[in-house]
CSV table of C-alpha atoms in Angstrom, one decimal:
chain,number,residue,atom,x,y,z
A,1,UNK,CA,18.2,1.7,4.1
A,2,UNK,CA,19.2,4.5,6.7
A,3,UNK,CA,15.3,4.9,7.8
A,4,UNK,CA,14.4,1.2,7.2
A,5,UNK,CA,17.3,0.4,10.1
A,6,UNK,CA,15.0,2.8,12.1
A,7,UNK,CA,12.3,1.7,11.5
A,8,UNK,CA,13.4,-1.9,12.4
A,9,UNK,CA,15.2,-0.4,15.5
A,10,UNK,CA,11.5,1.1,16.6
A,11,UNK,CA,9.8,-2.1,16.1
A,12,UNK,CA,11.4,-4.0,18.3
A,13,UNK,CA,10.6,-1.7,21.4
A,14,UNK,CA,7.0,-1.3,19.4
A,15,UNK,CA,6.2,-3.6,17.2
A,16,UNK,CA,3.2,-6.2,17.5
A,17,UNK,CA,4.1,-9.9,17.5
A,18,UNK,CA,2.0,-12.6,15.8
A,19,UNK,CA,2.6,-15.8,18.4
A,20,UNK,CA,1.3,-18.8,16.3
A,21,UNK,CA,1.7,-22.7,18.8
A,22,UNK,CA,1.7,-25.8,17.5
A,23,UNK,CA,1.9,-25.3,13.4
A,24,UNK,CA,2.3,-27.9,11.5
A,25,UNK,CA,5.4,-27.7,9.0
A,26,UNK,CA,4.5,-27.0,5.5
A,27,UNK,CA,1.6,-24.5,6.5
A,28,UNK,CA,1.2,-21.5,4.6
A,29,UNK,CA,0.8,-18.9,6.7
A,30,UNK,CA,0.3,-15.4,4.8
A,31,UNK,CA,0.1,-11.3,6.7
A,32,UNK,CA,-0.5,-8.9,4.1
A,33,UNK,CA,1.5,-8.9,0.9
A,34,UNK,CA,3.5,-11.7,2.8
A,35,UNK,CA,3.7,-15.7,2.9
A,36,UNK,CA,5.6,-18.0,5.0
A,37,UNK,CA,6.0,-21.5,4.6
A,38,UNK,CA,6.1,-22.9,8.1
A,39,UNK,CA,9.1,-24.6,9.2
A,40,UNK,CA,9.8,-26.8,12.0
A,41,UNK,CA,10.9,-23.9,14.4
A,42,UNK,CA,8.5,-21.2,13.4
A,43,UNK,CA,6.1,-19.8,16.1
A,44,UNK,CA,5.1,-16.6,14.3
A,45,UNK,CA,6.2,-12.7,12.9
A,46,UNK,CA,7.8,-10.2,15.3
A,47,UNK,CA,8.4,-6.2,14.6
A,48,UNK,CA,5.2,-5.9,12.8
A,49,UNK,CA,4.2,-2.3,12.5
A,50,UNK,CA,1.3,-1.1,14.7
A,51,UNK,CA,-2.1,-0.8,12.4
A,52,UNK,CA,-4.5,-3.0,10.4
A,53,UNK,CA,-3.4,-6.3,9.0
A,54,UNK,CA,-4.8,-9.1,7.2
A,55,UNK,CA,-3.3,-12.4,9.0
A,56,UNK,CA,-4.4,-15.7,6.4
A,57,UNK,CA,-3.2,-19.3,6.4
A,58,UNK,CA,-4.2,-22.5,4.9
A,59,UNK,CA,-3.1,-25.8,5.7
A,60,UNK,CA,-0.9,-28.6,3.7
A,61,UNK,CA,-1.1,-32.5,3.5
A,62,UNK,CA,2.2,-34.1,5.1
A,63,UNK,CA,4.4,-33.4,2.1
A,64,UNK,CA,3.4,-30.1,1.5
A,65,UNK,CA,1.9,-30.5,-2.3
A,66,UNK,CA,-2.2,-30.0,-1.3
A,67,UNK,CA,-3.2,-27.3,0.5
A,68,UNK,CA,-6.9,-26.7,1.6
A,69,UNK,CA,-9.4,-24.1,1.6
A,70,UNK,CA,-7.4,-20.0,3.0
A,71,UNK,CA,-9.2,-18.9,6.5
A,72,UNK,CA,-7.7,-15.4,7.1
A,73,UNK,CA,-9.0,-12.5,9.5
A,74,UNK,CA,-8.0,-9.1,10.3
A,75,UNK,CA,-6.6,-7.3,13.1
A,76,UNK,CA,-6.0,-3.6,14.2
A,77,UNK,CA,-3.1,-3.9,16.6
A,78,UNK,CA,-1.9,-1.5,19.2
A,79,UNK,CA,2.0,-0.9,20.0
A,80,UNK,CA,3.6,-3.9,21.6
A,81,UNK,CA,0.3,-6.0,21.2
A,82,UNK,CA,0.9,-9.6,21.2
A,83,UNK,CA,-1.7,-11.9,19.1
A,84,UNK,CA,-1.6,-15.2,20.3
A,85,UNK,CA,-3.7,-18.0,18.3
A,86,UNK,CA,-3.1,-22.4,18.5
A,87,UNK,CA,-3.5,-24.7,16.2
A,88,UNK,CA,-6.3,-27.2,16.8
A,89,UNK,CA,-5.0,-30.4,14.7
A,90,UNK,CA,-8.6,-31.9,14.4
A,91,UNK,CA,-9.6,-28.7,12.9
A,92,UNK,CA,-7.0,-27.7,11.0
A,93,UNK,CA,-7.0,-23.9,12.3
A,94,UNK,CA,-6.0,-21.2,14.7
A,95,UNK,CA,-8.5,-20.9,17.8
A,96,UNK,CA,-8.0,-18.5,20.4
A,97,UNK,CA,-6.9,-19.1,23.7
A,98,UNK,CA,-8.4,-18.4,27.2
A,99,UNK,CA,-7.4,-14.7,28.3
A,100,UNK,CA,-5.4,-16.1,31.2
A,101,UNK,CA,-3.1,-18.3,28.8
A,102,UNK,CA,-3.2,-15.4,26.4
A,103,UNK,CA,-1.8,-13.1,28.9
A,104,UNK,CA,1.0,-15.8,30.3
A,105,UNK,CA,2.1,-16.6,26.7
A,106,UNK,CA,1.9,-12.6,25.9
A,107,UNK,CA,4.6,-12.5,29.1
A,108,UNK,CA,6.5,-15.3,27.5
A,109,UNK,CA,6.7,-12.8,24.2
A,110,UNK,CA,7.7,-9.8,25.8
A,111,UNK,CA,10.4,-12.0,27.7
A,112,UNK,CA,12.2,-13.1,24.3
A,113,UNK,CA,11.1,-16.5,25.4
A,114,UNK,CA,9.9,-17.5,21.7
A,115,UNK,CA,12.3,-14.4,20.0
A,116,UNK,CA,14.5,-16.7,18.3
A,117,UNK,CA,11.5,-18.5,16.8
A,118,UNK,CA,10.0,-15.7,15.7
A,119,UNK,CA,10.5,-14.7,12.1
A,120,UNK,CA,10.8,-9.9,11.5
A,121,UNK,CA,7.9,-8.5,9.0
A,122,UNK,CA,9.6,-7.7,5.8
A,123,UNK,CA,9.2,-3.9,6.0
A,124,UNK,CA,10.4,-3.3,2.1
A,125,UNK,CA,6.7,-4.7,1.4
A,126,UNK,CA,5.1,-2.7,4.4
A,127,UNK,CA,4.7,0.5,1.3
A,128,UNK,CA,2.8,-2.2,-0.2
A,129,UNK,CA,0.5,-2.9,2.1
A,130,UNK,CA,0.3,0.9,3.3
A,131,UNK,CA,-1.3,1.2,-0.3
A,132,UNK,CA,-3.4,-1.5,-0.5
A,133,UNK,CA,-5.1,-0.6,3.5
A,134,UNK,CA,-4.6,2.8,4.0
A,135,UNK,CA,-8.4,3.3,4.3
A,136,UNK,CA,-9.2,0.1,6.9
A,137,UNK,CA,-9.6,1.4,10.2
A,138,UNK,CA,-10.7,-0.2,12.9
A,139,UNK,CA,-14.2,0.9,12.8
A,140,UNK,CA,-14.0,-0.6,9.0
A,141,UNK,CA,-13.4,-4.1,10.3
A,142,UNK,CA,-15.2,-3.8,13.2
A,143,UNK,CA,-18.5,-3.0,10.8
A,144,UNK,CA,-17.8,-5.5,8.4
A,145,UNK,CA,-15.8,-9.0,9.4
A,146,UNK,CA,-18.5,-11.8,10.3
A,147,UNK,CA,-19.3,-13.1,13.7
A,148,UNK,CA,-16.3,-15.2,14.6
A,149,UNK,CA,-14.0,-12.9,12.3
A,150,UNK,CA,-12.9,-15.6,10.0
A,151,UNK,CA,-13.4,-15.0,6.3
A,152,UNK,CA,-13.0,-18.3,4.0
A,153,UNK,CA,-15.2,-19.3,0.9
A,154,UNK,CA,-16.6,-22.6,3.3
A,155,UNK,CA,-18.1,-19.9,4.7
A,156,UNK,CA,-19.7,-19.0,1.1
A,157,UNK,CA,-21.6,-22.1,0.2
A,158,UNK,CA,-24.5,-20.4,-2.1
A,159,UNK,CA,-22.5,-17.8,-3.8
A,160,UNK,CA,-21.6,-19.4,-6.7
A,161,UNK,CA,-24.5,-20.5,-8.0
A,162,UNK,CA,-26.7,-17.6,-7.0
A,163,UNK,CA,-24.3,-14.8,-7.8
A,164,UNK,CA,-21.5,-15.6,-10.1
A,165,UNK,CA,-22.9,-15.0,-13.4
A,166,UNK,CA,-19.7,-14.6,-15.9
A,167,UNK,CA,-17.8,-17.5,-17.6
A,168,UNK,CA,-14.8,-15.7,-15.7
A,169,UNK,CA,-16.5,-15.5,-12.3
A,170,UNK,CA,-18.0,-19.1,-12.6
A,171,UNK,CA,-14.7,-20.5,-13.5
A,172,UNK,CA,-13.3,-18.1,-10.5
A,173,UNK,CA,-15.3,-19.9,-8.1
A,174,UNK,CA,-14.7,-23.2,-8.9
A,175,UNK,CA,-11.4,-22.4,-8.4
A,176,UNK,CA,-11.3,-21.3,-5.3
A,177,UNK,CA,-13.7,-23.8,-4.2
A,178,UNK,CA,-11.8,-26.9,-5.9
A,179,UNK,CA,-9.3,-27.0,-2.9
A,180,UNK,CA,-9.4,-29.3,-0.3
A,181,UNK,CA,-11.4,-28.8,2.4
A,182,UNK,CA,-10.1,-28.8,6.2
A,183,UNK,CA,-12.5,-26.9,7.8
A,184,UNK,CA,-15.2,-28.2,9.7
A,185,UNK,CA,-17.9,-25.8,9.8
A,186,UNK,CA,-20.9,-26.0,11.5
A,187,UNK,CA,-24.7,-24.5,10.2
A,188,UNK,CA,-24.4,-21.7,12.5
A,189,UNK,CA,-20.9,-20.9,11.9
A,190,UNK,CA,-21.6,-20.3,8.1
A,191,UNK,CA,-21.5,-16.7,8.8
A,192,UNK,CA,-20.9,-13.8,5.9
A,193,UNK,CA,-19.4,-10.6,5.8
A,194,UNK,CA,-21.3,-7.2,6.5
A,195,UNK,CA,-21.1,-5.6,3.7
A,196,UNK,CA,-23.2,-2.5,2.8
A,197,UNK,CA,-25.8,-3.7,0.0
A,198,UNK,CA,-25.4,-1.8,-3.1
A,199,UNK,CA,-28.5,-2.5,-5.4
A,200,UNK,CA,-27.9,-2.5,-9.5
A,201,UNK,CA,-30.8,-0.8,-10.0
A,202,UNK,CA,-32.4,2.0,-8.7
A,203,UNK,CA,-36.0,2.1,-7.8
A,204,UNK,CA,-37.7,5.0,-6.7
A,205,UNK,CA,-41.8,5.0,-5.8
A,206,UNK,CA,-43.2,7.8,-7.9
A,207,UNK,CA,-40.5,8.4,-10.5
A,208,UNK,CA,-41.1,6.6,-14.1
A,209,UNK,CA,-39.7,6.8,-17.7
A,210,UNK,CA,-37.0,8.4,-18.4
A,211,UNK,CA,-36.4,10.3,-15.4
A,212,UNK,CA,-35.6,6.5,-13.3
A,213,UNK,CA,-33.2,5.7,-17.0
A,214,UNK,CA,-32.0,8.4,-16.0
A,215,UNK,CA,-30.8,7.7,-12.6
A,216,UNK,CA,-29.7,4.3,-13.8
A,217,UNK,CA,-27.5,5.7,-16.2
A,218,UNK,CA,-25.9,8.1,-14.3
A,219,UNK,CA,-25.4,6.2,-10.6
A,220,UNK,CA,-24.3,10.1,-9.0
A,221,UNK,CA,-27.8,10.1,-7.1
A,222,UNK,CA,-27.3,6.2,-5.5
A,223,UNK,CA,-23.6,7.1,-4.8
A,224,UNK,CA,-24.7,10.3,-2.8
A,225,UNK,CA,-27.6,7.9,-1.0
A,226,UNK,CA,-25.6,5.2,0.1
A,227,UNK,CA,-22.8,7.8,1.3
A,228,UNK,CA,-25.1,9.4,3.4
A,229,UNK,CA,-27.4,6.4,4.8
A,230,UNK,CA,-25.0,4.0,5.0
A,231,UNK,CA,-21.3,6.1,5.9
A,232,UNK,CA,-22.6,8.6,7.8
A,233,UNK,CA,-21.1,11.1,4.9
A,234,UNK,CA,-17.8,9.9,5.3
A,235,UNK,CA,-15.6,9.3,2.0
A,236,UNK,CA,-12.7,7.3,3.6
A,237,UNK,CA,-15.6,4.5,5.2
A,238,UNK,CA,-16.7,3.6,1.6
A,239,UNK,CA,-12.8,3.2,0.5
A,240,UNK,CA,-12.3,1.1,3.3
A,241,UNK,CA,-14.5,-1.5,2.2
A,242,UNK,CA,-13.2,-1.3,-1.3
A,243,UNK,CA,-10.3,-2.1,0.3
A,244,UNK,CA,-11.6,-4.4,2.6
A,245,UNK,CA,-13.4,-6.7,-0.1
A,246,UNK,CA,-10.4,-6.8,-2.1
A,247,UNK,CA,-7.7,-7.9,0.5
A,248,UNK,CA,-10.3,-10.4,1.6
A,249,UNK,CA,-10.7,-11.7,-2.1
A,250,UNK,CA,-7.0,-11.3,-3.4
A,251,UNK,CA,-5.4,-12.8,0.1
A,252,UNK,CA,-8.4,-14.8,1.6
A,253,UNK,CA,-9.7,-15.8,-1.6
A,254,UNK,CA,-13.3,-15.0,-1.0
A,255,UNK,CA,-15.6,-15.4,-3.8
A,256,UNK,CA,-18.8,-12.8,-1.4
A,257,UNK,CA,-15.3,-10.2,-1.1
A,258,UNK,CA,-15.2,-10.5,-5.2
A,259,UNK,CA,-18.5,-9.7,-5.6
A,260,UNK,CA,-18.3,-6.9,-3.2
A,261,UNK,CA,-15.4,-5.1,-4.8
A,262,UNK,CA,-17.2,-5.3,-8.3
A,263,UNK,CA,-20.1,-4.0,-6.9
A,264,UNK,CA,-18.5,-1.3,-5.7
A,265,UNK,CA,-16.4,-0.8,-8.6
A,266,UNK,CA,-20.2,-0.2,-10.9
A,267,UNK,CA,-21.3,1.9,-9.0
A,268,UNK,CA,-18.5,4.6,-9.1
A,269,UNK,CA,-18.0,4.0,-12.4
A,270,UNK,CA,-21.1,4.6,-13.3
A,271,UNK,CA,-20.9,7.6,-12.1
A,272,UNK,CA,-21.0,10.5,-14.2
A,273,UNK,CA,-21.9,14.1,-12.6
A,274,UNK,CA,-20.2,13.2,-9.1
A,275,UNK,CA,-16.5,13.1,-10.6
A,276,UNK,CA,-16.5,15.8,-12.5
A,277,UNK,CA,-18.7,18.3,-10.5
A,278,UNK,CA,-19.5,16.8,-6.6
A,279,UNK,CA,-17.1,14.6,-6.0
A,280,UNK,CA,-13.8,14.9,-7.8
A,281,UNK,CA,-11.5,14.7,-4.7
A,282,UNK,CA,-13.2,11.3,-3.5
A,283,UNK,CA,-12.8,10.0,-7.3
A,284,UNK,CA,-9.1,11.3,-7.0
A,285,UNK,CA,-8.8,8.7,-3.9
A,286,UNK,CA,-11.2,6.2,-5.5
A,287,UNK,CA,-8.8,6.2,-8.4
A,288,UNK,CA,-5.9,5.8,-6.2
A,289,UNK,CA,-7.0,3.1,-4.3
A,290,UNK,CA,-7.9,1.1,-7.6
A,291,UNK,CA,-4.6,1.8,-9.5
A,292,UNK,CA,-3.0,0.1,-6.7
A,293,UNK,CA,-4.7,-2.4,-6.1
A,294,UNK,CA,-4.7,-3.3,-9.8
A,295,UNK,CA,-0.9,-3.0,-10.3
A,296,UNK,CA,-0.4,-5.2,-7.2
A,297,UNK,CA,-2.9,-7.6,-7.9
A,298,UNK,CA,-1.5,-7.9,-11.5
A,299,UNK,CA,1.6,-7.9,-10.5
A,300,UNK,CA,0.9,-11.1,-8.0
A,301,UNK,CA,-0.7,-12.7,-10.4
A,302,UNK,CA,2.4,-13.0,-13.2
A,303,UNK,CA,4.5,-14.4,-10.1
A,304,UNK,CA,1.7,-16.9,-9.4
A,305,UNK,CA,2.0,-18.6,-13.4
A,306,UNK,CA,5.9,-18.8,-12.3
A,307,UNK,CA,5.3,-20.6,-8.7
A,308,UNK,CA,4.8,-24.6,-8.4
A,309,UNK,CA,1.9,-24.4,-6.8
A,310,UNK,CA,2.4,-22.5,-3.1
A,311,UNK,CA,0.4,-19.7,-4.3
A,312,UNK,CA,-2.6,-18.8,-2.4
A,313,UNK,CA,-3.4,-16.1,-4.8
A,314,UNK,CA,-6.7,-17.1,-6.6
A,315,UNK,CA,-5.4,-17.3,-10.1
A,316,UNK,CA,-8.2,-15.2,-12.0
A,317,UNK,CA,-9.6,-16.8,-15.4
A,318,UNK,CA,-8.3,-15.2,-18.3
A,319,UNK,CA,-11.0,-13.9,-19.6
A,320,UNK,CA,-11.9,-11.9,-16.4
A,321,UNK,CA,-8.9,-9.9,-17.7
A,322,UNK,CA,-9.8,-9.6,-21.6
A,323,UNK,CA,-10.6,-7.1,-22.9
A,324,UNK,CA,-14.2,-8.6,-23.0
A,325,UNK,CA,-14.1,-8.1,-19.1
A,326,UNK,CA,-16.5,-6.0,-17.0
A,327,UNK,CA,-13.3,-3.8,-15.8
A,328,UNK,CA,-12.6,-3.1,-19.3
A,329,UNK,CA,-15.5,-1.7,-20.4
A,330,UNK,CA,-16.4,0.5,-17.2
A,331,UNK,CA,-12.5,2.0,-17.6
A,332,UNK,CA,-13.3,2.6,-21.2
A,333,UNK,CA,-16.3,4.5,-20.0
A,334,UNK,CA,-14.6,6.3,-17.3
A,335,UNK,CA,-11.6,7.1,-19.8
A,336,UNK,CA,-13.9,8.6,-22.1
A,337,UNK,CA,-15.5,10.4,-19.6
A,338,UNK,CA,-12.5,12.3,-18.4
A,339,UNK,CA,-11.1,12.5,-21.9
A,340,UNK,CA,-14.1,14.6,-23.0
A,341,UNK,CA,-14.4,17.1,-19.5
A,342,UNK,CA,-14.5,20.6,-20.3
A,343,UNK,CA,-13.1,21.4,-17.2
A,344,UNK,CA,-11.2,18.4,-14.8
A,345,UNK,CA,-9.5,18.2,-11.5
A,346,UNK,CA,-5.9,18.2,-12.0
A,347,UNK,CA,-5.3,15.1,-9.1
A,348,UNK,CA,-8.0,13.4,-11.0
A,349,UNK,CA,-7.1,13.5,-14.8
A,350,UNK,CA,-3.4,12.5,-13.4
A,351,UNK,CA,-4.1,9.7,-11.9
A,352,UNK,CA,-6.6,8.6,-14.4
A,353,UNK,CA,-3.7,9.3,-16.9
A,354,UNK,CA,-1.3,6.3,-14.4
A,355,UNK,CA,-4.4,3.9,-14.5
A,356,UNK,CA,-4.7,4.3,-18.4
A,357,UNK,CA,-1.1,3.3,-19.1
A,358,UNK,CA,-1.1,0.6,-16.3
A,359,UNK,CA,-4.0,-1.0,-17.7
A,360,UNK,CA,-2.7,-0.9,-21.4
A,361,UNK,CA,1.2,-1.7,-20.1
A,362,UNK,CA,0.1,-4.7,-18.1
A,363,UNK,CA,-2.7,-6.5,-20.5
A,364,UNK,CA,-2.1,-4.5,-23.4
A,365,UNK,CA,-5.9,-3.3,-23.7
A,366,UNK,CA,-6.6,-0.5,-25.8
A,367,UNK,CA,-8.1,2.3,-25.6
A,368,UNK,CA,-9.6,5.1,-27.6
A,369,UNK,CA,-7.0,7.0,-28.7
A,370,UNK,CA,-6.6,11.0,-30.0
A,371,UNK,CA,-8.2,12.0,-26.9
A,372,UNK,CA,-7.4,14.7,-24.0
A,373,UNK,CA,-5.8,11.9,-21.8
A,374,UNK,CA,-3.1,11.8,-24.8
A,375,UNK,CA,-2.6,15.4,-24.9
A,376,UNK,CA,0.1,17.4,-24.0
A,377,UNK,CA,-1.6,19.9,-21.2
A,378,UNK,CA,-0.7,23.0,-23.1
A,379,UNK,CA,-2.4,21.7,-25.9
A,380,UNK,CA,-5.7,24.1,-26.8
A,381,UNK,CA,-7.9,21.3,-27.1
A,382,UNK,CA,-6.9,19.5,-23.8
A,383,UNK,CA,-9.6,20.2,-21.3
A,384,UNK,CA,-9.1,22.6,-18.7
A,385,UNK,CA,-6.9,21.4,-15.5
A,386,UNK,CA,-8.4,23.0,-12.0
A,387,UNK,CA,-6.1,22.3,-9.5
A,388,UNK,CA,-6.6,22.6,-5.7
A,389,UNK,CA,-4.8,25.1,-4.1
């Protein structure tokens, strides 16, 4: 409590404030793991640590009971920054003001003008956040939000037909698109994410037979590609759009995000050379990021079933979590993989070892027991453990 009193102490010389004008009461108005419900006094969030954010919102009928389609957007603010957006009634969303009335109502901030009308981040669920982000940079968002940075499934209007292929999906995005609609959105505004295109097959000119099965089996090869030709290399940019896609689906509710953070979940779990051999630390990290985002997304979604409706979680079909599910199979898979290593990365196996049990705590799937994850490490046929020194 100590260092959160700190923390909170440092924020207030520090700390970016969200200035929101003019929202309606009822609003839902949602920054990372948290959601507001706007009252009659409330012009935005103050103390909010420095970094990248994901600010979403969606609006509500007088009596607060509907609530239409979630427009969110990120930011990556500096020390002190203030973020000023309005509410355009007509629309039904946040616009951006001039940079002369940006800059007087950034004065009026830094004044306390609005400071009692300001609600403080909750900084117990900052950790959360941490986990579920550590990975966004700004470059991230910068290489992936759409033109006019505002992610919403209006701005999605093909991708359930042409994409969503499971019962789970399909009924996924007529969920999500079942909500009232508020916004207005013009042809040339319908504008998608950049995400990096990860093909489902490979197809290389020259190589037949079982050579291409091969590399379809084992996606190590299209891993290493799309690392080098699209991320420069870098590990951290490909788990910044994991992370990316799955903030934008879980809080912005964006059915082109979903599809993203499965695509991107096949291909490294199809991956079987690179996470035993060439790439165990970024399947360490790749692990991490999913165990997190799983426990919290699980998590989120028991609290949903309990709420009366002032959720803006999408609440995913059953079956996308049965053990029929595409998730289940590829952790089987993966499970089995690392079970059967002669030799594993100690980082790795552990944290494949968390996922396991948080996977078969929360839905109670089952996996193939009598194997080295259930093995004590000392045990002689356990595989052997490499740890980095």
């Amino acid at each position: 409590m100590e260092m959160e009193s700190e923390t909170a102490l440092r924020l207030v010389k520090s700390g970016v404030t969200l200035l929101l004008l003019d929202v309606p009461q009822f609003t839902l108005v949602g920054i990372d793991t948290q959601m507001f419900s706007v009252g009659p006094a409330f012009k935005g969030i103050k103390m909010i640590p420095p970094g990248p954010h994901f600010i979403y919102y969606s609006s509500s009928n007088k009596e607060g009971i509907e609530f239409s389609t979630v427009i969110g957007f990120f930011i990556d603010a500096s020390p002190s920054e203030v973020v000023v957006r309005k509410w355009d009634q007509v629309e039904e969303r946040f616009h951006r003001l001039s940079e002369d009335e940006e800059e007087r109502f950034s004065q009026a901030v830094r004044n306390m003008e609005f400071d009692r009308h300001l609600g403080p981040y909750t900084l117990n669920q900052y950790g959360d956040w941490k986990r579920l982000s550590n990975y966004i940079t700004k470059s991230v968002i910068e290489k992936i939000e759409p033109i006019g940075r505002e992610i919403s499934v209006e701005c999605e209007p093909d991708i359930a037909q042409s994409i969503l292929q499971t019962p789970g999906e399909k009924t996924l995005g007529e969920q999500l698109k079942s909500t009232k609609s508020s916004m207005v959105v013009n042809e040339p505004q319908k504008k998608s994410c950049y995400y990096t295109p990860i093909p489902h097959l490979v197809k290389h000119k020259g190589i037949q037979g079982q050579e291409l099965t091969s590399l379809n089996l084992d996606k190590t090869q299209l891993l290493e590609s799309i690392l080098m030709k699209e991320y420069g290399g870098s590990e951290d940019l490909i788990l910044g759009e994991l992370q990316f896609a799955f903030v934008a689906f879980l809080m912005g509710q964006s059915l082109e995000a979903f599809m993203q953070w499965k695509s991107l979940i096949c291909l490294f779990f199809g991956c079987y050379e690179a996470p035993l051999h060439t790439r165990s630390q970024l399947f360490t990290k790749f692990i991490n990021v999913i165990y997190y985002q799983l426990k919290h997304g699980l998590q989120k979604q028991a609290d949903a079933r309990g709420t009366t409706g002032n959720s803006m979680l999408p609440l995913l079909d059953e079956s996308w979590l049965s053990s029929e599910s595409f998730l289940y199979h590829l952790c089987k898979d993966f499970f089995s993989l690392v079970m059967e290593a002669v030799v594993i990365d100690g980082d790795l196996l552990s944290w494949t070892r968390s996922l396991k049990q948080l996977l078969e705590d929360t839905l109670g799937w089952e996996f193939q027991q009598g194997n080295a994850l259930d093995f004590n490490d000392d045990d002689e046929f356990a595989p052997v453990v490499v740890m980095d020194v």
